C-alpha positions as MATLAB code, in Angstrom:
seq = 'MKNDTCFGYSTFRVYMSRFLVFSVYVAITIAALSLVGCVREKTKKIVGFSQTENIGPWRVAETNSIKAEAAKRQETYDFLMTDAQGQTSKQFSDIEDLIARQVDAIFLVPREYEGLTPALEAARAAKIPVFLIDREAAGKPGEDFVSFLGSDFIAQGRRVGEWLAKATDGKAAIVELTGTAGSSVAIERAKGFRNAIANYPNMKIIASQTADFSRAAAQRVMENIIQAKGSEITAVYAHNDEMALGAIQAIKSAGMKPGKDVIIGSIDGQKTALEAIIRGELGVSVESNPRFGPLVFATLEKYVAGEKIPPRIILKDRLFDATNAKDFVNEAY';
ca = [
     123.909  213.852  -63.557;
     127.422  213.484  -63.962;
     128.445  217.071  -62.434;
     126.028  216.671  -59.585;
     127.558  213.412  -58.651;
     131.006  214.914  -58.552;
     129.868  217.803  -56.434;
     128.420  216.010  -53.877;
     131.559  213.597  -53.744;
     133.776  216.705  -53.511;
     131.558  218.042  -50.919;
     131.341  215.186  -48.938;
     135.485  214.766  -48.895;
     135.234  218.496  -47.505;
     132.966  217.818  -45.083;
     134.845  214.636  -43.529;
     137.969  216.725  -43.978;
     136.618  219.380  -41.676;
     135.309  216.438  -39.435;
     138.558  214.943  -38.913;
     140.339  217.967  -38.176;
     137.896  218.906  -35.649;
     138.272  215.039  -33.902;
     141.921  215.406  -33.741;
     140.907  218.919  -31.818;
     139.199  217.207  -29.511;
     141.008  214.693  -29.000;
     144.231  217.353  -28.340;
     141.851  219.243  -26.164;
     141.238  216.358  -23.856;
     144.781  215.183  -23.570;
     145.882  218.559  -23.016;
     143.040  218.576  -19.789;
     144.681  215.447  -18.874;
     147.906  216.340  -18.831;
     146.808  219.584  -17.000;
     145.462  217.343  -14.369;
     148.257  215.444  -14.080;
     150.522  218.380  -13.694;
     147.927  219.523  -10.872;
     148.291  216.361   -9.154;
     152.219  216.691   -9.149;
     151.856  220.262   -7.555;
     150.689  218.763   -4.577;
     153.188  218.935   -1.681;
     153.998  215.439    0.145;
     154.376  215.790    3.972;
     155.786  212.833    5.624;
     155.091  212.405    9.404;
     157.234  210.280   11.459;
     155.881  209.354   14.802;
     157.791  207.615   17.580;
     154.952  205.652   18.315;
     151.247  205.842   18.910;
     150.449  204.967   22.297;
     148.467  206.681   25.111;
     146.078  209.518   24.977;
     148.817  212.522   24.283;
     150.627  210.900   21.617;
     146.843  209.911   20.082;
     145.945  213.446   20.391;
     149.094  214.628   18.955;
     148.663  212.097   15.860;
     144.941  213.162   15.569;
     145.758  216.831   15.386;
     148.483  216.959   12.560;
     146.179  213.940   10.294;
     142.912  216.404   10.925;
     145.174  219.510    9.727;
     146.370  217.326    6.989;
     142.670  216.843    6.016;
     141.852  219.929    5.852;
     144.848  220.856    3.472;
     144.485  217.844    1.274;
     143.814  220.220   -1.724;
     147.659  221.200   -1.463;
     149.233  218.222    0.580;
     149.665  214.480    0.359;
     150.048  213.184    3.689;
     152.243  210.019    4.559;
     152.422  208.733    8.180;
     154.870  206.212    9.687;
     154.968  204.653   13.246;
     158.397  203.842   14.481;
     156.374  201.563   17.412;
     158.750  202.759   20.214;
     161.929  201.384   18.321;
     164.530  204.210   17.340;
     166.076  201.432   14.620;
     162.570  201.220   12.937;
     162.325  205.354   13.296;
     165.391  205.306   11.316;
     164.174  202.899    8.738;
     161.398  205.296    8.237;
     162.922  208.255    7.608;
     165.029  206.591    4.919;
     161.687  205.270    3.573;
     160.055  208.751    3.575;
     163.050  210.212    1.936;
     163.145  207.307   -0.813;
     159.073  208.343   -1.630;
     160.832  211.981   -2.354;
     158.651  213.971    0.148;
     158.849  217.329    0.299;
     159.253  217.886    4.047;
     159.335  215.629    7.170;
     157.564  216.344   10.525;
     159.671  213.891   13.049;
     158.912  213.299   16.427;
     162.288  211.836   17.525;
     162.066  208.656   19.953;
     165.682  209.495   21.256;
     167.754  212.631   21.483;
     170.912  210.451   19.871;
     170.227  208.145   17.418;
     168.606  209.946   14.337;
     171.916  212.035   13.171;
     172.548  209.933   10.146;
     168.823  209.995    9.204;
     168.886  213.962    9.323;
     172.144  214.021    7.147;
     170.238  211.822    4.722;
     167.179  214.269    4.639;
     169.581  217.390    4.217;
     171.650  215.622    1.125;
     168.065  215.227   -0.557;
     167.443  218.774    0.648;
     163.959  217.913    2.473;
     163.339  220.078    5.386;
     162.922  218.458    8.766;
     160.813  219.958   11.565;
     161.338  218.366   14.921;
     158.374  218.114   16.923;
     157.849  217.865   20.584;
     161.049  216.303   20.764;
     164.605  217.396   20.201;
     167.396  215.468   18.416;
     171.118  216.254   18.169;
     171.776  218.743   15.497;
     171.880  222.145   14.827;
     168.538  223.952   14.005;
     168.638  225.896   10.507;
     171.081  223.000    9.120;
     170.478  219.487   10.187;
     166.734  220.359   10.867;
     164.930  223.798   10.369;
     163.274  224.303   13.878;
     162.048  222.457   16.917;
     158.567  223.077   17.882;
     157.287  222.184   21.522;
     156.904  222.825   25.218;
     160.131  224.020   27.191;
     160.669  220.821   28.828;
     163.065  222.131   31.643;
     160.873  224.968   32.525;
     157.814  222.198   32.927;
     159.868  220.312   35.413;
     160.984  223.487   37.277;
     156.930  224.438   37.814;
     156.527  220.589   39.104;
     159.368  221.139   41.866;
     158.133  224.588   42.855;
     154.605  223.846   43.056;
     155.730  220.711   45.136;
     158.323  222.153   47.315;
     155.287  224.842   48.521;
     152.697  221.834   49.440;
     155.415  220.180   51.224;
     156.688  223.047   53.048;
     160.177  222.030   51.444;
     160.370  218.469   53.052;
     159.705  215.662   50.691;
     161.125  212.099   50.183;
     160.481  211.791   46.198;
     160.069  208.702   43.616;
     161.051  209.972   40.622;
     159.137  207.993   37.391;
     161.305  208.740   34.421;
     160.176  208.738   30.609;
     161.581  207.235   27.969;
     165.846  206.875   28.265;
     167.607  208.901   26.570;
     164.590  211.053   25.175;
     165.227  214.754   25.499;
     161.864  215.192   27.283;
     162.913  212.975   29.904;
     166.211  214.727   30.260;
     165.061  217.887   30.551;
     161.897  217.204   32.681;
     164.590  215.714   35.241;
     166.940  218.507   35.073;
     164.400  221.248   35.614;
     162.750  219.359   38.435;
     166.553  218.668   40.147;
     167.095  222.800   39.716;
     163.884  223.739   41.404;
     164.485  221.754   44.306;
     168.032  222.044   44.883;
     167.238  225.032   47.063;
     165.178  222.755   49.416;
     167.977  220.783   51.637;
     165.221  218.666   52.617;
     163.446  217.590   49.322;
     165.349  214.494   48.320;
     164.776  211.766   45.831;
     165.065  208.479   47.186;
     164.101  206.730   43.753;
     164.128  207.270   40.063;
     163.288  204.451   37.573;
     162.112  204.868   34.156;
     158.403  203.765   33.389;
     158.650  204.802   29.796;
     155.767  206.878   29.871;
     153.861  204.029   30.386;
     150.654  203.528   32.920;
     150.742  200.179   33.464;
     154.783  200.062   33.791;
     154.702  202.864   36.225;
     152.227  200.820   38.479;
     154.487  197.922   38.427;
     157.520  200.186   39.066;
     155.572  202.124   41.772;
     155.034  198.887   43.521;
     158.279  197.515   43.501;
     159.556  200.701   45.100;
     156.602  201.044   47.708;
     157.725  197.689   48.898;
     161.360  198.722   49.117;
     160.743  202.298   50.757;
     157.077  201.992   52.236;
     155.872  204.683   54.122;
     159.230  206.177   53.545;
     157.774  207.975   50.591;
     156.015  210.762   50.984;
     155.927  212.593   47.009;
     156.241  211.529   43.296;
     157.127  213.225   40.526;
     155.938  211.425   37.359;
     157.150  212.870   33.915;
     153.382  212.428   32.507;
     150.212  211.980   33.797;
     149.780  208.550   32.307;
     152.668  207.281   35.067;
     151.310  209.506   37.802;
     147.956  207.854   37.197;
     149.385  204.182   37.525;
     151.499  205.525   40.462;
     147.980  206.487   42.020;
     147.109  202.748   41.668;
     149.982  201.557   43.247;
     149.651  203.650   45.814;
     145.897  202.789   46.377;
     146.585  199.414   46.588;
     149.077  199.830   48.927;
     146.633  200.952   51.484;
     148.230  204.969   51.245;
     145.488  207.567   50.420;
     147.420  209.829   47.119;
     147.122  213.177   47.651;
     147.423  212.810   51.564;
     149.942  210.410   52.210;
     151.471  210.674   49.143;
     151.488  214.247   47.247;
     152.155  213.709   43.436;
     152.662  215.835   40.663;
     153.297  215.227   36.891;
     153.023  216.792   33.310;
     150.711  216.909   30.363;
     147.418  218.116   31.445;
     145.103  215.059   29.940;
     141.644  215.102   31.017;
     141.889  212.041   33.448;
     144.663  213.900   35.396;
     142.603  216.716   35.601;
     139.694  214.495   36.723;
     142.249  212.982   39.193;
     143.133  216.581   40.380;
     139.355  217.237   41.063;
     139.220  213.779   42.862;
     142.067  215.297   45.227;
     144.403  212.111   44.100;
     146.723  214.249   41.828;
     148.330  217.645   43.265;
     149.145  219.223   39.922;
     149.766  218.852   36.402;
     152.043  221.259   34.143;
     150.019  221.300   30.577;
     152.025  220.130   27.503;
     149.906  220.753   24.606;
     149.856  217.702   21.920;
     147.639  219.881   19.508;
     150.152  220.556   16.940;
     148.566  220.512   13.811;
     148.045  224.231   12.982;
     151.237  225.158   13.673;
     153.488  222.739   12.309;
     151.607  223.088    8.766;
     151.720  226.957    9.307;
     155.135  226.890    9.950;
     155.939  224.695    6.758;
     153.836  227.106    4.752;
     155.883  230.122    6.083;
     159.377  228.270    5.312;
     158.190  227.366    1.829;
     157.448  231.133    1.351;
     160.819  232.159    2.465;
     160.020  233.723    5.618;
     162.964  232.896    8.383;
     161.881  230.157   10.789;
     163.173  230.573   14.130;
     165.485  227.767   15.918;
     162.886  227.236   18.355;
     158.952  227.707   18.699;
     158.135  227.387   22.170;
     154.319  226.593   22.958;
     152.994  228.308   26.616;
     151.676  225.704   28.964;
     149.601  226.387   31.798;
     149.477  224.840   35.376;
     146.554  222.723   36.553;
     145.990  222.072   40.127;
     142.871  222.565   42.601;
     142.323  226.029   41.980;
     141.630  225.760   38.096;
     141.044  221.980   37.212;
     137.500  222.608   37.193;
     137.373  225.477   34.591;
     139.644  223.320   32.160;
     138.715  220.078   32.431;
     136.124  219.667   29.635;
     138.599  221.125   27.114;
     141.487  218.619   28.008;
     141.980  216.018   25.669;
];
């Protein structure tokens, strides 16, 4: 009986020892799996997107495109977005914040060409690659930033100027509504347009004023210019469709007919602009494609893979006028 008791106790000890070993093994396994999960989370790259502002159809379409592409790739990337709300100083702070949060890359839409150099230098010091989207900034590609992805703004302005020269037989008194002062897009769209009309001595810019890419601002500015210049105005060149649409409203309010009394050309290719072309109010809109999402993420992945990235990646833009606006209006943003 004594021996049976001892045997039972010994067997119990063996079983308990085995149970404890198994329990420790399970605990270690669970901890290891949890650790693997944490490591997997940390291997996701963090992409920061510094948007200049999120106002107007074009800018909203750009933001939505990049956010949508980030959502498609959420297994690979965490996505952080900042909105500078139209302030260069805030955009500078936004970039500093993204650097402090140790993002792996920055997609940057610079509000102005100048003013962000220290921020770009800080990103470079932190070894964070920066990709410029839509607008350019001062610096050297391959050093201060990886590449610029966007349209050829000079070519856009030139194409509007060439179209307007044909539409007016080379004779026009032009009001120019410019975009954000100091931005590369405003500077280059103005330059391209002037290059185009330089060969036409009877095409003159009689007024040039910024309306900051805003429809409401453009309507106010145009109303003031009409009061000063009146029927002298025969054409309007707007740096974007929103300003063109604001100018159209001002022209109507003044009792003039857009498309007849005043010929209007602009840039962007948004849906409301193509609809205005179909109505005969807007003459031309040169496309500036806002759907950057697939391109910028594909470019980032090529960079990470070690591929050589060209300093400028230029999108091909179409021209919309009365001959083709109906064909493309339904696919416009």
